[in-house]
CSV table of C-alpha atoms in Angstrom, one decimal:
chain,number,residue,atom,x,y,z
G,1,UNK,CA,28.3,-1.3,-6.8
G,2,UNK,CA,26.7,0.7,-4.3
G,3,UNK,CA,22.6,-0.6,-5.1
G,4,UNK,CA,24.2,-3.9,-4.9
G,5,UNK,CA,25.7,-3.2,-1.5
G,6,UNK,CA,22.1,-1.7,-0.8
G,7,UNK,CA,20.4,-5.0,-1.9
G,8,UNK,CA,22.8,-7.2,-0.2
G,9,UNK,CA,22.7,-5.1,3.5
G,10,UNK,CA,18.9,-5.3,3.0
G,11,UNK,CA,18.8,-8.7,2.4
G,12,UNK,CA,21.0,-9.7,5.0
G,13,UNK,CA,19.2,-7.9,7.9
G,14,UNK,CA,16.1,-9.6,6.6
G,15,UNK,CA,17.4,-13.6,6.7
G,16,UNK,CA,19.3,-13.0,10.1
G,17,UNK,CA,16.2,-11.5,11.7
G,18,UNK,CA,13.9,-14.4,10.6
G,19,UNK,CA,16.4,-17.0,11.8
G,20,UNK,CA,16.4,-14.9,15.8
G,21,UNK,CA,15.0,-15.9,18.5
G,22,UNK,CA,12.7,-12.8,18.3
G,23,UNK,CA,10.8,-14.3,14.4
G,24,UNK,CA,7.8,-15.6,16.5
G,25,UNK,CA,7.2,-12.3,18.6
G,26,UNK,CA,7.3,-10.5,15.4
G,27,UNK,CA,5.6,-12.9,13.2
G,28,UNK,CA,2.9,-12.6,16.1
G,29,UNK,CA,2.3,-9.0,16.3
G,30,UNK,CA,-0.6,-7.5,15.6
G,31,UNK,CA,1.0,-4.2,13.8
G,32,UNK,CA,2.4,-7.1,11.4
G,33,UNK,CA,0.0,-9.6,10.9
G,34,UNK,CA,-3.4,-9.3,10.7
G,35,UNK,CA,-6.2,-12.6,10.1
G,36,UNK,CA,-5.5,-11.9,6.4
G,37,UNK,CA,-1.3,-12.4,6.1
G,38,UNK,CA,-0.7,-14.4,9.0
G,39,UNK,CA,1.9,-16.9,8.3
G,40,UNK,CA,0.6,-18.9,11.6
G,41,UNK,CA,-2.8,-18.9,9.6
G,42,UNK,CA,-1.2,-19.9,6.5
G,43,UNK,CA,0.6,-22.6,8.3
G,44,UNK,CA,-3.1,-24.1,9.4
G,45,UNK,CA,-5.3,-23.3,6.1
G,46,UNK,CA,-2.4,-25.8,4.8
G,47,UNK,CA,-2.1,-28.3,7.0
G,48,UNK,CA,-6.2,-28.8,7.1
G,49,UNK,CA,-6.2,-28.7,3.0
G,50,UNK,CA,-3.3,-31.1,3.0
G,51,UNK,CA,-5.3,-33.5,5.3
G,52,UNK,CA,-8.5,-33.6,2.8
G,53,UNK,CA,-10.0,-30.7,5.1
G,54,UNK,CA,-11.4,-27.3,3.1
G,55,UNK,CA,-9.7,-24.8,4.8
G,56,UNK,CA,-12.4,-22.7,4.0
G,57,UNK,CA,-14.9,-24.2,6.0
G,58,UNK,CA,-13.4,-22.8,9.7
G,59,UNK,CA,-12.7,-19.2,10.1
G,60,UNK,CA,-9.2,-19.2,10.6
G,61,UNK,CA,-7.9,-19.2,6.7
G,62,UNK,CA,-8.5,-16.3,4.6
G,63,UNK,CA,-6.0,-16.2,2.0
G,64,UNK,CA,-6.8,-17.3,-1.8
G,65,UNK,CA,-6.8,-20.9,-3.2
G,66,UNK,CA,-3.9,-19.3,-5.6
G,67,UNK,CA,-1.5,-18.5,-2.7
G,68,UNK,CA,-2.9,-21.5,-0.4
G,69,UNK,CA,-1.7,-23.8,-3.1
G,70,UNK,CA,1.7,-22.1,-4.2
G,71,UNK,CA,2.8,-22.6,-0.8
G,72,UNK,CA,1.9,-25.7,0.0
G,73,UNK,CA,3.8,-26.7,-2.9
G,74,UNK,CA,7.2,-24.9,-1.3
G,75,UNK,CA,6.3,-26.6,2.4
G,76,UNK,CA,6.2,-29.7,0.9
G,77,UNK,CA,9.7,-29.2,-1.7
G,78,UNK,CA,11.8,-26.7,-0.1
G,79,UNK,CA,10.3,-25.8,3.4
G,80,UNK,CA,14.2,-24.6,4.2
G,81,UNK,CA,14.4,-22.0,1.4
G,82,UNK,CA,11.2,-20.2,2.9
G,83,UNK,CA,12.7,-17.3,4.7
G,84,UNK,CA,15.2,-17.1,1.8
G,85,UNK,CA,12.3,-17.1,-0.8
G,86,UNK,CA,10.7,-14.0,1.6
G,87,UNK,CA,13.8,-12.5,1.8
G,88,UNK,CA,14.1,-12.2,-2.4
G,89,UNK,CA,10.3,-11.4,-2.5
G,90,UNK,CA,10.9,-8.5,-0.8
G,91,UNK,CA,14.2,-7.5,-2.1
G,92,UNK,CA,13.0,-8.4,-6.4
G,93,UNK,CA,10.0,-6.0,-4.8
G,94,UNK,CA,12.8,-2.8,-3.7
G,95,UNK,CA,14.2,-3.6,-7.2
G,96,UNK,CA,10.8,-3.3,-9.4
G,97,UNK,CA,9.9,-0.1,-7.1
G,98,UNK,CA,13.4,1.2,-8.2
G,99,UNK,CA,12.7,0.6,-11.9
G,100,UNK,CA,9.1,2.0,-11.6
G,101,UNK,CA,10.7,5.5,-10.3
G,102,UNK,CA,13.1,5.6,-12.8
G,103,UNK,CA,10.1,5.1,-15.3
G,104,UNK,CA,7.8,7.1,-13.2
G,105,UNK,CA,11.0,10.1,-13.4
G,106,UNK,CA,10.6,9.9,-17.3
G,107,UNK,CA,6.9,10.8,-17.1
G,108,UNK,CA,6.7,13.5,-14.8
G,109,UNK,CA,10.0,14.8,-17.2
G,110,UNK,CA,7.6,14.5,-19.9
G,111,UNK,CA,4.9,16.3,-18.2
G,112,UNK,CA,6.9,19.5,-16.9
G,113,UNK,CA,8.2,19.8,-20.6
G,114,UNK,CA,4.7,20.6,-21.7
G,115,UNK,CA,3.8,23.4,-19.2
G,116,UNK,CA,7.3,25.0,-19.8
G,117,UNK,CA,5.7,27.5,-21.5
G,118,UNK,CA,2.9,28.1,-19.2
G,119,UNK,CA,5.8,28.4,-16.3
G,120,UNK,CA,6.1,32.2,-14.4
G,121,UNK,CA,9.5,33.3,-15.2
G,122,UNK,CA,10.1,33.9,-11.8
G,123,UNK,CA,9.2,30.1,-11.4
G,124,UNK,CA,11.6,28.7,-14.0
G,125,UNK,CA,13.8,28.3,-11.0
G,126,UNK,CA,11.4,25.6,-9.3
G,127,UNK,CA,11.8,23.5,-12.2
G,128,UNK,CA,13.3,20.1,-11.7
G,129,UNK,CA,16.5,19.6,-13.1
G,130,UNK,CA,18.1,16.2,-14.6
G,131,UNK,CA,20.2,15.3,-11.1
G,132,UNK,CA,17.1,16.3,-9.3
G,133,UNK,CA,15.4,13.7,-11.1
G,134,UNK,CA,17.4,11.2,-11.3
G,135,UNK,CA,18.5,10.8,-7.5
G,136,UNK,CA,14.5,10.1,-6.6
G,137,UNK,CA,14.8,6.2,-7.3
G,138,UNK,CA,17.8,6.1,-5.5
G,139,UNK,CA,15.6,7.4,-2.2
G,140,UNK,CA,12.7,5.4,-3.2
G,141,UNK,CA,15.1,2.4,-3.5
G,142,UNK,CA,16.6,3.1,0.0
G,143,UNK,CA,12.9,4.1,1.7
G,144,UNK,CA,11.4,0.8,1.1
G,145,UNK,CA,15.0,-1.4,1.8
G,146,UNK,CA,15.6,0.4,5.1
G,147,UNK,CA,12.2,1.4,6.6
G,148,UNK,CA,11.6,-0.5,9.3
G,149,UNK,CA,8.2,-1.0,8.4
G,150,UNK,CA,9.3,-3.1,5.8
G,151,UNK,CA,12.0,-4.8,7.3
G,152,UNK,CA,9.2,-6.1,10.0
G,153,UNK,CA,6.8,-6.9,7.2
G,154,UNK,CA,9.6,-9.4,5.4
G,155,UNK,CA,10.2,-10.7,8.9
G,156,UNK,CA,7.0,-11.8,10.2
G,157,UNK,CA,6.9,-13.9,6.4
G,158,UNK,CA,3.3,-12.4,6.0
G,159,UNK,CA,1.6,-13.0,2.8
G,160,UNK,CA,1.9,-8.5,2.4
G,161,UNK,CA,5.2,-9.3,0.8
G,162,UNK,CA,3.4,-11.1,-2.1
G,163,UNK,CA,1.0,-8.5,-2.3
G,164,UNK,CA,3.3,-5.6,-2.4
G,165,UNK,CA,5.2,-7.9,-5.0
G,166,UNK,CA,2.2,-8.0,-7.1
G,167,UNK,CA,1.4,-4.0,-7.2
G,168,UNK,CA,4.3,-2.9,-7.7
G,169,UNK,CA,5.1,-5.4,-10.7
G,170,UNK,CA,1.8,-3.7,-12.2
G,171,UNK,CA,3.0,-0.2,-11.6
G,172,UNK,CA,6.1,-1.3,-13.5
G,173,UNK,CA,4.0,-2.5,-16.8
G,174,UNK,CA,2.0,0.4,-16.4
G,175,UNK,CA,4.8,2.8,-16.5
G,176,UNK,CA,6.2,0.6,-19.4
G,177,UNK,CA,3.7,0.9,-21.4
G,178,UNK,CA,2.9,-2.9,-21.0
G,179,UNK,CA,-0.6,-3.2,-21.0
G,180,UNK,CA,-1.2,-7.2,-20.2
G,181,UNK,CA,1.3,-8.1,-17.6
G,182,UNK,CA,-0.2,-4.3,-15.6
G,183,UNK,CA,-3.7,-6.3,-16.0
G,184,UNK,CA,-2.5,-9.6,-14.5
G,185,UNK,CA,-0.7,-8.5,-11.6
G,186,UNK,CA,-3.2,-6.0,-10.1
G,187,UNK,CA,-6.0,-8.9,-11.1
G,188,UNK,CA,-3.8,-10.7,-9.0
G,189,UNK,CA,-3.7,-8.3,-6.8
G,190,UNK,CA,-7.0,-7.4,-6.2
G,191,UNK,CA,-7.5,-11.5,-6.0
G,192,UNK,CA,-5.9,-11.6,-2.8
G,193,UNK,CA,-6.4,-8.5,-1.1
G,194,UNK,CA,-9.7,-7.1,-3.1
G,195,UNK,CA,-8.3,-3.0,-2.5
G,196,UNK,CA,-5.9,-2.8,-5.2
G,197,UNK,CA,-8.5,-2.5,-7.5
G,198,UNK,CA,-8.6,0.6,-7.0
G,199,UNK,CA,-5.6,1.3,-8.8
G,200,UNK,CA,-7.4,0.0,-12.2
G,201,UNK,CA,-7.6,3.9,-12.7
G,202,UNK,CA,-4.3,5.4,-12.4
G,203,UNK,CA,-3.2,2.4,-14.0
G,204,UNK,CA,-5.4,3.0,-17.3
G,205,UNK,CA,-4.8,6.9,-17.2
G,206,UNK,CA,-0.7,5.7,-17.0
G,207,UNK,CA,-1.4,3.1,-19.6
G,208,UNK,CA,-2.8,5.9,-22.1
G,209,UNK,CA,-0.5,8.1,-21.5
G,210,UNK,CA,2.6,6.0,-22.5
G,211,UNK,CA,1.0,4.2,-24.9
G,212,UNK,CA,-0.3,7.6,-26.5
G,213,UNK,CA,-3.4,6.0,-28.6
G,214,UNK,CA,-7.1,6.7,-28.6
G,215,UNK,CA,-7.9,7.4,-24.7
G,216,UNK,CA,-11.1,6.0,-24.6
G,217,UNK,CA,-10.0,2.7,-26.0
G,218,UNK,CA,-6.9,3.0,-23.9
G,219,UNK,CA,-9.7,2.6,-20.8
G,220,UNK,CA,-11.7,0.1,-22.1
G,221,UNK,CA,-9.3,-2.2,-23.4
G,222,UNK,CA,-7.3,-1.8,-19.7
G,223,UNK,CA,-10.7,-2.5,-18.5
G,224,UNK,CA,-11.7,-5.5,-20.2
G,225,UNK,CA,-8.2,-7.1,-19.8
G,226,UNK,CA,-8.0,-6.7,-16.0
G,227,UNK,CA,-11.7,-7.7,-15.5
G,228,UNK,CA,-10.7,-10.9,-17.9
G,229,UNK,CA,-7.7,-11.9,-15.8
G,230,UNK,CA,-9.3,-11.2,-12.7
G,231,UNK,CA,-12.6,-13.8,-13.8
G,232,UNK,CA,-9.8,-16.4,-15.1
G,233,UNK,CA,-8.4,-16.5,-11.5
G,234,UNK,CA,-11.5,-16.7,-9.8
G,235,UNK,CA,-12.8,-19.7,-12.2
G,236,UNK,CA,-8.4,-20.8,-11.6
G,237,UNK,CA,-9.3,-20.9,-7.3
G,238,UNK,CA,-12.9,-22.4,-8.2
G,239,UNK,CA,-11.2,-25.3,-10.1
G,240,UNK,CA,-8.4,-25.6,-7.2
G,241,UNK,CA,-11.3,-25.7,-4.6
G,242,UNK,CA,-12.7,-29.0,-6.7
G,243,UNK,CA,-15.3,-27.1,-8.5
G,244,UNK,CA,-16.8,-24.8,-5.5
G,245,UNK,CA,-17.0,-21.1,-5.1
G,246,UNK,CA,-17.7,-21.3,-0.8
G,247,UNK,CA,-13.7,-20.0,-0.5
G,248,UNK,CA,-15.5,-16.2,-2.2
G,249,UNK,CA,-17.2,-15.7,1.9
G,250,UNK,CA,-14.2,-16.3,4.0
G,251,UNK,CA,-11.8,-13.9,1.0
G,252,UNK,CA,-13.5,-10.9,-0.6
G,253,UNK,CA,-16.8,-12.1,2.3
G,254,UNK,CA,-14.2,-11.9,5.4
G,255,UNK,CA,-12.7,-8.5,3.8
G,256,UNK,CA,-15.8,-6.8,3.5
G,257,UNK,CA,-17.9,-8.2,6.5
G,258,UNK,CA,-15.1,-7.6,9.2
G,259,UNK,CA,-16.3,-10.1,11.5
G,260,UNK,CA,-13.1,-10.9,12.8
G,261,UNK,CA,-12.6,-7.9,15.2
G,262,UNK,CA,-8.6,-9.0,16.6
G,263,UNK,CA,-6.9,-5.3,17.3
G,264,UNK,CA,-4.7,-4.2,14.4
G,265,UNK,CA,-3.4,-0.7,13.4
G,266,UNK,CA,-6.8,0.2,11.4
G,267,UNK,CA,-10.0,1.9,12.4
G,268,UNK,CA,-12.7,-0.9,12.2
G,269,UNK,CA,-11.8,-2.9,14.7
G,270,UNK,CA,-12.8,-0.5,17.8
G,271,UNK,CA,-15.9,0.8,16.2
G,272,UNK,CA,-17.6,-2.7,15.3
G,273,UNK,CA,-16.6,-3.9,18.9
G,274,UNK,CA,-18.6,-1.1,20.6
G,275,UNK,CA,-21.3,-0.8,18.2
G,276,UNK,CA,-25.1,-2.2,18.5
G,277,UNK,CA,-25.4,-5.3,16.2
G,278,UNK,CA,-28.3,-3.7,14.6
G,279,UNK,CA,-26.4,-0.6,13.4
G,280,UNK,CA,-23.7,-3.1,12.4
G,281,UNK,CA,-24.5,-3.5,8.2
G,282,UNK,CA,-25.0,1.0,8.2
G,283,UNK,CA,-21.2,1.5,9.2
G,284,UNK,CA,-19.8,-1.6,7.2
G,285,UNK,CA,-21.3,-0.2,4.1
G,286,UNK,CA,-20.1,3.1,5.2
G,287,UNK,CA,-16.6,2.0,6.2
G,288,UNK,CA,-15.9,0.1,3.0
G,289,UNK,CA,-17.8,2.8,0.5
G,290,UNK,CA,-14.9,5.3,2.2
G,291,UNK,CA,-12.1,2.7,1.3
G,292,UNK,CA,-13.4,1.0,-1.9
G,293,UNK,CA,-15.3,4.0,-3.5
G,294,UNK,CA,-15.3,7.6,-2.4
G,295,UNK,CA,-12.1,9.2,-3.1
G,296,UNK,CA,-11.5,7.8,-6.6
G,297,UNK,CA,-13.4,9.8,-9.0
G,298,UNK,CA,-13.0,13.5,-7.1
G,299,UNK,CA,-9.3,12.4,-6.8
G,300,UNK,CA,-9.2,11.5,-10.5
G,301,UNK,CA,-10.9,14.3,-12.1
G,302,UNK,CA,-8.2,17.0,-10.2
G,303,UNK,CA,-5.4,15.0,-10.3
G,304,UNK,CA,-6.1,12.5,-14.0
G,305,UNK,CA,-2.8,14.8,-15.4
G,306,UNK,CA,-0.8,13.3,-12.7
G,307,UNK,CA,-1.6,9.7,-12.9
G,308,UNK,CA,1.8,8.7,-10.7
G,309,UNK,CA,0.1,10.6,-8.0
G,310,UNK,CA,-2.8,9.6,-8.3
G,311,UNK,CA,-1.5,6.4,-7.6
G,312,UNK,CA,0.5,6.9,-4.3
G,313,UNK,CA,-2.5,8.8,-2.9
G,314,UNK,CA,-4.8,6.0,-3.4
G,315,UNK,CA,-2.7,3.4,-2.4
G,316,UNK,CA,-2.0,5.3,0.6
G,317,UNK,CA,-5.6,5.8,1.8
G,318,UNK,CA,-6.6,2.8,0.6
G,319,UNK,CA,-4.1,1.3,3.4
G,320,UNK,CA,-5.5,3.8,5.9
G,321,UNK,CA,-9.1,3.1,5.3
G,322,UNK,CA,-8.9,-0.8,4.4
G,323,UNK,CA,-10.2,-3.2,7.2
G,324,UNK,CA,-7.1,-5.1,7.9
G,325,UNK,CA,-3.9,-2.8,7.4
G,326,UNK,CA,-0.3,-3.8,8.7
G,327,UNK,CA,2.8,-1.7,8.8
G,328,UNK,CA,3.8,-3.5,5.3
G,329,UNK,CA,0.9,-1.4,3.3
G,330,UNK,CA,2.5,1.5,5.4
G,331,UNK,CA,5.7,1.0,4.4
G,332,UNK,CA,5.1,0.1,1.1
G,333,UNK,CA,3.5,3.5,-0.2
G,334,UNK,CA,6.1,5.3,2.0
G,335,UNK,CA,8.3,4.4,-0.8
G,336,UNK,CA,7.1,6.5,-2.7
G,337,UNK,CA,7.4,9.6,-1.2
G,338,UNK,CA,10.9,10.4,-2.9
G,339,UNK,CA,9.7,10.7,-5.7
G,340,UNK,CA,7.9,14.1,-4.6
G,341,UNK,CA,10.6,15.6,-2.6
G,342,UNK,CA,10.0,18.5,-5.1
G,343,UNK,CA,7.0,19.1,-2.9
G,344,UNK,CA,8.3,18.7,0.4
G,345,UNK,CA,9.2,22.6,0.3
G,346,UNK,CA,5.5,23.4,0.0
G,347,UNK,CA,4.5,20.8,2.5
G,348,UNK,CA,3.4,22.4,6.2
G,349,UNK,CA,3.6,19.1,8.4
G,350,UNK,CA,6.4,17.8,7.4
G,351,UNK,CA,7.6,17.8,11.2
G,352,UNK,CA,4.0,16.8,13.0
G,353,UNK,CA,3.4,13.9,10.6
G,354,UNK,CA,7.3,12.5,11.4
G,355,UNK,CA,7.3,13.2,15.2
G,356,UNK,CA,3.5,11.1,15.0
G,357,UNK,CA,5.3,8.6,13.0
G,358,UNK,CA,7.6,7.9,15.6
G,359,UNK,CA,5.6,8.3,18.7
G,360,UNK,CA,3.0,6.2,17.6
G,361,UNK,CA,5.2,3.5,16.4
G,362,UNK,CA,6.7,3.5,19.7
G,363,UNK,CA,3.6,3.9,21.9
G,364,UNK,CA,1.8,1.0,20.3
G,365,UNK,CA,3.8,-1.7,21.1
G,366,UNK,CA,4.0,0.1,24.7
G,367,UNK,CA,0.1,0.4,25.1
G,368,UNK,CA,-0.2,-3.2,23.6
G,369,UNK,CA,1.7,-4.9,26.6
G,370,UNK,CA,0.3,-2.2,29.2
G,371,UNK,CA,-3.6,-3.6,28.0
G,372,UNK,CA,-2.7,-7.2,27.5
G,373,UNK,CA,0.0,-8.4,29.7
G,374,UNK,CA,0.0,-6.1,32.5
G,375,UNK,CA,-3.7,-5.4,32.5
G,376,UNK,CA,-2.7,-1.7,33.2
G,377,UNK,CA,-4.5,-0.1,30.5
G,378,UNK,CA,-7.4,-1.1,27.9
G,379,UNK,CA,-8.6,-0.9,24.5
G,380,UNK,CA,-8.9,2.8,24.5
G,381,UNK,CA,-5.5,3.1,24.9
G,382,UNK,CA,-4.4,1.1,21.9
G,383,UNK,CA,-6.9,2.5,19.9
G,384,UNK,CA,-5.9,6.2,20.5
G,385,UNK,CA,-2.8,5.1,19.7
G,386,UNK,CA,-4.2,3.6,16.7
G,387,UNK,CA,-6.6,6.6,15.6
G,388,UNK,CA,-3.5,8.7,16.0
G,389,UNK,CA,-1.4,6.9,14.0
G,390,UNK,CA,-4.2,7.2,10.8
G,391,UNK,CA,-4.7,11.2,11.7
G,392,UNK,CA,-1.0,11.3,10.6
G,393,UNK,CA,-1.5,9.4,7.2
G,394,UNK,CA,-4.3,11.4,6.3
G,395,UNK,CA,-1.9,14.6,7.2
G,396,UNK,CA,0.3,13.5,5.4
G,397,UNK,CA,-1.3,12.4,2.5
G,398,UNK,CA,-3.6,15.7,3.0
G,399,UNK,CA,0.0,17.7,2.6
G,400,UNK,CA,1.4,16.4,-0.1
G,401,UNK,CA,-2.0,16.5,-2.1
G,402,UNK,CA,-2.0,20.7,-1.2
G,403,UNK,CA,1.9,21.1,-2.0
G,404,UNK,CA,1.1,19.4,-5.3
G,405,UNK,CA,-1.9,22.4,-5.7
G,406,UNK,CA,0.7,25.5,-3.8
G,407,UNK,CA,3.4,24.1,-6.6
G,408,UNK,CA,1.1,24.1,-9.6
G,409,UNK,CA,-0.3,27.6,-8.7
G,410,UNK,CA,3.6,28.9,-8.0
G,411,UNK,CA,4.6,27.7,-11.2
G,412,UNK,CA,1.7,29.2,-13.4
G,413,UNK,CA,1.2,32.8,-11.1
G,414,UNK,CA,4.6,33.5,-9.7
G,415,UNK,CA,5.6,33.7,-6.1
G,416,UNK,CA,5.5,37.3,-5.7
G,417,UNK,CA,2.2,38.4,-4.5
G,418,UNK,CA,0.9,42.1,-4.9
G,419,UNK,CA,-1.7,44.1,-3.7
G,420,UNK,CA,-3.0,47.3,-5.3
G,421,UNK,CA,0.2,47.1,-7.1
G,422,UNK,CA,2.5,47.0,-4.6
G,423,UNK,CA,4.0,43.9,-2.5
G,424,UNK,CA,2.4,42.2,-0.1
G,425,UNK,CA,3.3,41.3,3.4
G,426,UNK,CA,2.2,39.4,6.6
G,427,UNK,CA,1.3,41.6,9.5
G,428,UNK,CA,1.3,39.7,12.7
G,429,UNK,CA,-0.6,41.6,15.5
């Protein structure tokens, strides 16, 4: 009764807001919609291909053929049941996230039974009991239905809420042991926003794991099934497009490139705006090796044991580090923090990384309206602001990644320390 009440609160707050006076502020924002999920550009990509136009062809639409067509399909049936249809996106998406922790509990269960007997004994207390574990989806549940990141994301009816959809319903097969629909829905995925690829990994480690067959095979087959699906909807958007393959530069070419350089809550924006054009193909190779590339094989060789880890961590920078983040990606790995409460004892910035949380979120908005409206500030401003708000998410995500290492040490060595045989202590002096 209570997750229904959750669900139906959630929900609730979600419709009203869209039908407010206030939708078009926040469906204008730049914190929430970005050249990539705006639902004003989504609104003109289909209007010019309902007219005969390729949307494609201007640099205002940027969203697959895939999506392009599904809702021009519901603008033209049941334009009223839009905000509902976001509204149960967004809420089916809580719902999936719930039953992913609940399967995501099961496997760290499973992987704390096998180092039992590697545990201190002055450890044994640190071990996670069964209430312990099951209360994490609960959290996770309520993070992402309450976090007003979130909330914002559902309400500004940016095409995030698909995405999010879409990863998490691969999480869930992977978890599940469900090898196909995990391949299809981060193909998809990866169709629309081109990042999530990156959790092909944690996906096949998850995938082995559950499955518990030959691990090599385990990868390969993950591998060939998600690079199958992912070809299938590209030759699917070709065939949409009559045939043509021009829609790949203004998708996975507008992601990469950047050449839209709007403001937004990420880091490339500022940097390509003051840099010389000749330096400009050095730092977008750089930029995009950083969030496509560098972090997933250090990342998977310490932490391939912990693939649901693995998982949050790189969805989390890969939000940080993409070129066109919005407070959804935030909010959406944010939900997953629950699930390591267990860690939050080891963590050290628990407080800095909230109180930056907070004033950023506030400040932006602020600085936004001091630069545009009241010409008062200017881009540095917002960009501070900006810069400040990603130095938390790498502190945070920095954190958790050393609690995870403090834990694993406390649990194997002990929490008594001792030199030359006798305790040790801090001397402050």
């Amino acid at each position: 009764m209570a997750l229904i009440l959750k669900y139906f609160v959630a929900g609730l707050v979600r419709y009203w807001l869209i039908h407010t006076d206030y939708w078009q502020t926040i469906s204008n924002r730049v914190e929430i919609a970005t050249p990539l999920n705006s639902w004003k550009r989504l609104i003109e990509g289909i209007y010019l291909y309902d007219h005969g136009i390729d949307p494609y062809e201007g640099d205002s639409f940027h969203e697959s053929p895939i999506v392009l067509v599904f809702f021009h399909f519901m603008l033209k049936k049941v334009p009223y049941l839009l905000p509902l249809i976001f509204t149960l996106m967004d809420i089916l998406t809580a719902h999936i996230l719930y039953k992913t922790s609940k399967a995501f509990v099961l496997i760290l269960e499973e992987s704390q039974e096998k180092i039992k007997q590697n545990i201190a004994k002055e450890s044994k207390t640190m071990l996670l009991n069964k209430s312990q574990l099951n209360e994490a989806p609960d959290y996770v549940l309520s993070v992402y239905l309450f976090n007003p990141y979130s909330v914002l994301n559902c309400v500004g009816m940016t095409s995030t809420v698909i995405q999010n959809l879409l990863v998490s319903v691969s999480l869930w097969g992977a978890a599940s042991g469900q090898r196909l629909l995990a391949c299809t829905f981060i193909a998809l995925a990866t169709h629309q926003a081109l990042y999530p690829i990156l959790l092909v990994v944690p996906i096949s480690i998850l995938l082995a794991n559950v499955n518990k067959g030959c691990n090599k095979c385990s990868y390969n087959r993950t591998l060939l099934i998600f690079v199958l699906c992912w070809s299938f909807l590209i030759y699917i958007s070709a065939y949409i497009m009559n045939g043509s393959y021009s829609y790949f530069y203004n998708t996975y070419g507008f992601i990469l490139t950047v050449p839209d350089l709007k403001p937004n809550i990420g880091l490339f924006w500022y940097f390509f705006t003051e840099m010389f054009e000749h330096f400009r193909l050095l730092f977008v190779c750089a930029f995009q090796i950083n969030a496509l590339a560098l972090y997933v094989v250090p990342l998977t060789l310490r932490f391939h044991k912990e693939p649901v880890l693995l998982a949050t961590v790189l969805i989390a920078l890969s939000t940080i580090f993409r070129s066109y983040p919005c407070v959804g990606d935030v909010g959406f790995y944010l939900a997953f923090l629950p699930l390591w409460k267990h860690l939050f004892t080891f963590m050290q910035q628990k407080f800095i990384v909230g109180c930056a949380f907070i004033i950023t979120s506030v400040l932006g908005p602020t600085v936004w309206h001091l630069w545009i409206y009241s010409g008062s500030a200017n881009a540095n401003f917002f960009f501070g602001v900006t810069l400040s708000f990603a130095t938390a998410q790498i502190f945070l995500i920095t954190d958790l990644l050393f609690a995870y290492i403090k834990r694993e040490f406390t649990l194997k060595h002990g929490s008594s320390r001792q030199i030359d045989g006798k305790p040790a202590k801090l001397v402050l002096r």
